[in-house]
Short mmCIF file of C-alpha atoms in Angstrom, two decimals:
data_model
loop_
_atom_site.label_atom_id
_atom_site.label_comp_id
_atom_site.label_asym_id
_atom_site.label_seq_id
_atom_site.Cartn_x
_atom_site.Cartn_y
_atom_site.Cartn_z
CA MET A 978 48.77 -36.92 58.39
CA THR A 979 47.40 -37.83 55.63
CA ALA A 980 49.27 -22.72 48.32
CA ALA A 981 55.35 -19.20 43.90
CA GLN A 982 57.23 -16.58 40.86
CA PRO A 983 55.54 -14.79 39.74
CA ASN A 984 53.40 -14.92 36.82
CA ALA A 985 55.86 -14.45 34.08
CA ASP A 986 58.34 -16.99 35.34
CA GLN A 987 55.46 -19.23 35.54
CA PRO A 988 56.10 -22.66 32.45
CA ASN A 989 53.53 -22.30 29.98
CA ALA A 990 51.85 -25.88 29.14
CA ASP A 991 54.52 -27.53 27.13
CA GLN A 992 56.57 -25.81 29.31
CA PRO A 993 57.19 -26.87 33.27
CA ARG A 994 60.08 -25.68 34.79
CA ALA A 995 62.75 -27.89 36.63
CA ASP A 996 63.10 -26.67 40.38
CA ALA A 997 61.04 -28.92 41.91
CA PRO A 998 61.91 -28.06 45.77
CA HIS A 999 63.33 -31.46 48.42
CA VAL A 1000 60.48 -34.48 49.11
CA ASP A 1001 59.92 -34.91 52.61
CA GLN A 1002 60.33 -38.96 52.56
CA THR A 1003 59.46 -39.55 56.21
CA HIS A 1004 56.47 -37.48 55.83
CA VAL A 1005 55.08 -38.82 52.69
CA ASP A 1006 56.27 -42.00 54.11
CA GLN A 1007 54.06 -42.03 57.20
CA THR A 1008 50.75 -40.48 54.93
CA HIS A 1009 50.82 -42.43 51.28
CA GLY A 1010 47.46 -44.52 51.21
CA ARG A 1011 44.07 -42.69 53.23
CA ARG A 1012 43.40 -40.48 56.81
CA SER A 1013 42.50 -42.88 59.33
CA ASP A 1014 39.56 -40.87 60.06
CA ALA A 1015 39.51 -40.30 55.96
CA PRO A 1016 36.45 -40.27 54.51
CA SER A 1017 36.59 -44.20 51.88
CA PRO A 1018 34.74 -45.05 49.02
CA GLU A 1019 33.15 -47.70 50.85
CA ASP A 1020 32.23 -46.26 53.88
CA ALA A 1021 31.67 -42.46 51.87
CA ARG A 1022 27.93 -42.82 52.41
CA CYS A 1023 27.55 -42.82 55.42
CA THR A 1024 29.61 -39.14 56.36
CA VAL A 1025 27.75 -37.25 58.11
CA GLY A 1026 27.44 -33.97 57.17
CA ARG A 1027 27.55 -34.46 53.40
CA GLY A 1028 24.49 -32.53 52.59
CA PRO A 1029 20.69 -33.88 52.11
CA THR A 1030 20.91 -36.21 49.47
CA GLY A 1031 24.83 -37.77 51.50
CA SER A 1032 26.50 -36.78 48.19
CA TYR A 1033 29.36 -34.79 46.80
CA ALA A 1034 29.26 -31.99 44.57
CA VAL A 1035 32.17 -30.77 43.40
CA VAL A 1036 35.84 -31.80 42.08
CA ALA A 1037 38.44 -29.00 42.25
CA VAL A 1038 41.97 -29.39 40.85
CA ALA A 1039 44.71 -27.66 41.00
CA SER A 1040 48.39 -27.92 39.23
CA SER A 1041 51.33 -26.19 38.24
CA ALA A 1042 54.66 -27.83 36.45
CA GLY A 1043 53.80 -30.85 34.76
CA GLY A 1044 50.33 -30.45 35.02
CA VAL A 1045 49.08 -30.99 31.47
CA GLN A 1046 50.56 -34.80 31.90
CA GLY A 1047 48.79 -34.63 35.99
CA LEU A 1048 45.02 -33.07 34.16
CA SER A 1049 45.10 -34.74 31.07
CA THR A 1050 46.46 -38.77 33.53
CA LEU A 1051 43.68 -37.69 36.19
CA LEU A 1052 40.45 -36.82 33.13
CA GLY A 1053 41.65 -38.91 31.13
CA ALA A 1054 40.60 -41.67 33.57
CA LEU A 1055 37.54 -40.06 35.27
CA GLY A 1056 35.95 -41.62 32.37
CA PRO A 1057 32.08 -40.44 30.86
CA GLU A 1058 29.38 -38.72 32.01
CA LEU A 1059 30.94 -37.72 35.42
CA PRO A 1060 28.08 -36.08 38.25
CA VAL A 1061 30.39 -33.23 39.31
CA PRO A 1062 31.53 -30.89 37.38
CA VAL A 1063 35.62 -30.39 37.98
CA LEU A 1064 36.57 -26.92 37.82
CA VAL A 1065 41.05 -26.27 37.92
CA VAL A 1066 43.61 -23.55 38.22
CA GLN A 1067 46.90 -23.98 36.10
CA HIS A 1068 49.40 -21.64 35.75
CA LEU A 1069 49.80 -20.58 32.52
CA ASP A 1070 51.78 -17.99 31.60
CA PRO A 1071 49.30 -15.37 30.75
CA ARG A 1072 51.48 -13.33 28.37
CA HIS A 1073 51.07 -16.28 25.76
CA ARG A 1074 48.05 -17.10 24.60
CA THR A 1075 46.44 -21.24 25.62
CA VAL A 1076 45.57 -24.00 24.32
CA ILE A 1077 45.06 -25.82 26.95
CA ALA A 1078 42.39 -26.91 27.40
CA ASP A 1079 41.82 -27.79 23.23
CA VAL A 1080 45.04 -30.25 24.35
CA LEU A 1081 43.36 -31.62 27.15
CA ASP A 1082 39.79 -31.93 25.52
CA ARG A 1083 40.79 -34.14 22.97
CA ARG A 1084 42.18 -37.40 25.92
CA THR A 1085 39.28 -36.74 28.45
CA ASP A 1086 35.69 -37.98 27.48
CA LEU A 1087 34.46 -35.41 30.01
CA PRO A 1088 34.14 -32.32 27.53
CA VAL A 1089 36.64 -29.03 28.70
CA GLU A 1090 36.92 -25.62 28.68
CA LEU A 1091 38.39 -21.88 29.87
CA ALA A 1092 35.52 -20.96 32.97
CA GLU A 1093 33.09 -17.86 31.51
CA ALA A 1094 32.51 -15.87 34.71
CA GLY A 1095 28.82 -16.09 35.62
CA ARG A 1096 27.20 -19.69 34.37
CA LYS A 1097 26.61 -22.85 37.14
CA PRO A 1098 29.30 -25.40 36.64
CA THR A 1099 27.46 -27.69 34.68
CA PRO A 1100 28.17 -31.47 36.05
CA GLY A 1101 30.62 -33.36 33.95
CA THR A 1102 32.68 -30.93 33.23
CA VAL A 1103 35.49 -29.04 32.96
CA HIS A 1104 36.09 -25.42 33.79
CA ILE A 1105 39.81 -24.46 33.23
CA ALA A 1106 40.42 -20.71 34.69
CA PRO A 1107 41.64 -18.61 32.30
CA PRO A 1108 45.42 -17.17 33.00
CA GLY A 1109 45.79 -14.53 34.86
CA ARG A 1110 42.96 -14.57 35.37
CA HIS A 1111 41.86 -16.36 39.42
CA LEU A 1112 38.61 -18.27 39.74
CA LEU A 1113 35.54 -18.52 42.42
CA ILE A 1114 32.99 -19.99 43.37
CA GLY A 1115 30.06 -17.71 43.95
CA ALA A 1116 27.29 -17.61 47.10
CA ASP A 1117 25.29 -17.58 44.26
CA GLY A 1118 27.48 -20.89 43.09
CA ASP A 1119 27.71 -19.11 39.57
CA LEU A 1120 31.85 -19.44 37.97
CA THR A 1121 33.87 -15.72 38.78
CA LEU A 1122 35.78 -14.22 37.81
CA SER A 1123 38.85 -11.65 39.09
CA ASP A 1124 42.02 -9.92 37.92
CA ALA A 1125 42.82 -9.30 41.49
CA GLU A 1126 46.44 -9.60 43.26
CA LEU A 1127 48.39 -12.39 43.49
CA VAL A 1128 48.34 -15.36 45.69
CA HIS A 1129 51.11 -16.31 46.43
CA PHE A 1130 52.86 -14.30 43.25
CA VAL A 1131 50.66 -17.15 40.68
CA ARG A 1132 46.59 -15.75 39.22
CA PRO A 1133 45.10 -18.28 38.94
CA SER A 1134 45.32 -19.14 42.52
CA ALA A 1135 44.46 -22.64 43.94
CA ASP A 1136 43.56 -21.60 47.36
CA LEU A 1137 41.34 -18.85 46.83
CA LEU A 1138 39.99 -21.59 44.21
CA PHE A 1139 39.44 -24.30 47.43
CA GLU A 1140 38.87 -21.60 49.85
CA SER A 1141 35.24 -20.33 47.83
CA VAL A 1142 34.80 -24.05 47.09
CA ALA A 1143 35.09 -24.74 50.70
CA ALA A 1144 32.78 -22.08 51.74
CA TYR A 1145 30.46 -22.62 48.98
CA TYR A 1146 29.89 -26.94 48.85
CA GLY A 1147 31.17 -27.37 51.91
CA PRO A 1148 31.05 -31.36 52.53
CA ARG A 1149 30.37 -31.36 49.30
CA ALA A 1150 33.63 -30.35 48.19
CA ILE A 1151 36.40 -32.93 46.39
CA ALA A 1152 39.56 -31.06 46.43
CA CYS A 1153 43.20 -32.53 44.27
CA VAL A 1154 46.68 -31.29 44.95
CA LEU A 1155 48.88 -31.98 41.94
CA THR A 1156 52.41 -31.54 40.52
CA GLY A 1157 53.72 -28.13 40.77
CA THR A 1158 56.25 -26.09 42.03
CA GLY A 1159 55.75 -23.53 44.52
CA VAL A 1160 53.19 -23.72 48.22
CA ASP A 1161 49.81 -22.87 46.47
CA GLY A 1162 46.68 -24.99 47.63
CA ALA A 1163 48.21 -25.81 50.66
CA MET A 1164 46.49 -22.64 52.63
CA GLY A 1165 43.46 -23.93 50.35
CA VAL A 1166 43.13 -27.23 51.42
CA GLU A 1167 42.94 -26.66 55.21
CA ALA A 1168 39.89 -24.57 53.79
CA VAL A 1169 38.61 -27.78 52.19
CA HIS A 1170 38.90 -29.66 54.84
CA ALA A 1171 37.66 -27.46 57.87
CA ARG A 1172 34.92 -27.10 56.37
CA GLY A 1173 34.39 -30.78 56.06
CA GLY A 1174 35.64 -31.23 52.91
CA THR A 1175 37.78 -34.31 50.75
CA VAL A 1176 41.37 -33.59 50.38
CA ILE A 1177 43.37 -36.29 47.82
CA VAL A 1178 47.44 -35.23 47.28
CA GLU A 1179 49.40 -37.26 44.83
CA ASP A 1180 51.73 -38.72 46.54
CA PRO A 1181 55.09 -35.97 45.84
CA ARG A 1182 57.61 -38.86 45.76
CA THR A 1183 56.35 -40.18 42.49
CA ALA A 1184 55.12 -36.78 41.21
CA GLU A 1185 56.91 -34.61 38.53
CA PHE A 1186 57.55 -31.35 40.54
CA SER A 1187 56.63 -32.20 44.07
CA GLY A 1188 56.30 -29.07 45.55
CA MET A 1189 52.81 -28.17 45.48
CA PRO A 1190 51.82 -31.86 46.91
CA GLN A 1191 54.34 -31.18 49.52
CA ALA A 1192 53.19 -28.10 50.64
CA ALA A 1193 49.65 -29.83 50.45
CA LEU A 1194 50.70 -32.56 52.79
CA ASN A 1195 52.52 -30.86 54.82
CA THR A 1196 49.29 -28.97 55.75
CA GLY A 1197 48.31 -33.10 57.63
CA VAL A 1198 44.59 -32.24 56.55
CA VAL A 1199 44.92 -34.59 53.97
CA ASP A 1200 42.63 -37.29 52.99
CA PHE A 1201 44.53 -39.16 50.64
CA VAL A 1202 48.08 -39.64 49.44
CA LEU A 1203 48.28 -41.81 45.95
CA PRO A 1204 50.02 -42.17 42.73
CA LEU A 1205 48.69 -40.07 40.00
CA VAL A 1206 47.52 -42.81 38.52
CA GLU A 1207 44.91 -44.01 41.87
CA ILE A 1208 43.82 -40.76 41.89
CA ALA A 1209 41.01 -40.97 39.56
CA ALA A 1210 39.70 -44.62 41.00
CA VAL A 1211 39.56 -42.78 44.08
CA VAL A 1212 37.21 -40.16 42.97
CA ARG A 1213 35.11 -41.76 40.94
CA GLY A 1214 34.60 -44.90 43.79
CA LEU A 1215 33.88 -41.48 46.04
CA LEU A 1216 31.19 -40.15 43.84
CA ASP A 1217 30.40 -43.43 43.52
CA ALA A 1218 29.83 -44.84 47.11
CA THR A 1219 27.20 -41.99 48.00
CA GLY A 1220 25.14 -43.05 44.95
CA GLN A 1221 26.41 -40.77 41.51
#
């Protein structure tokens, strides 16, 4: 049901592109809401394979064009004292100094910082991939930054983040795809799903840029398709349902 252009062409935090792809309206209509087999906020406590305590351990988020506003809405609504870390890939132009962490830090109760290699992800903290560097979770659970080649013409890559999160956290991961052009994140959500994690996608019909959400939706592995303003409540609901 229910990963773009070279980095030099990526929008910076305040200048989204205007070439959003066509939305497959029928597909969205058929998949809006929650998959019949998806873990609901109410039944997540009973989901097999969620780990020893049945709990989620991370939220990973991908966005591109329009992402600063999208991230502001999502992070701002998550509230304080989130029991898990939030890892973010937002496509930014590496030729410009970024202030995205400062901007988002003013719009949420959660501390926001650019990710630093070698650190453990901190519960209740938003770690954002620096411009031009891939953000991953290493085999030891530490944050890892990489200058490896572009993936689908972008670096940082949501696909790489999601795949590393799936490998380390398995069913304890929540992956969210927000507004953006291109297809980054689609392969990654398949990895998250394959390892038992939960996939949430912003509804392409209401996303500022529909490309990334629609590409993720087209994989057929999305658990929730929701308007942006409803995503935080579902994330909190899943965390609360597992006693977090």
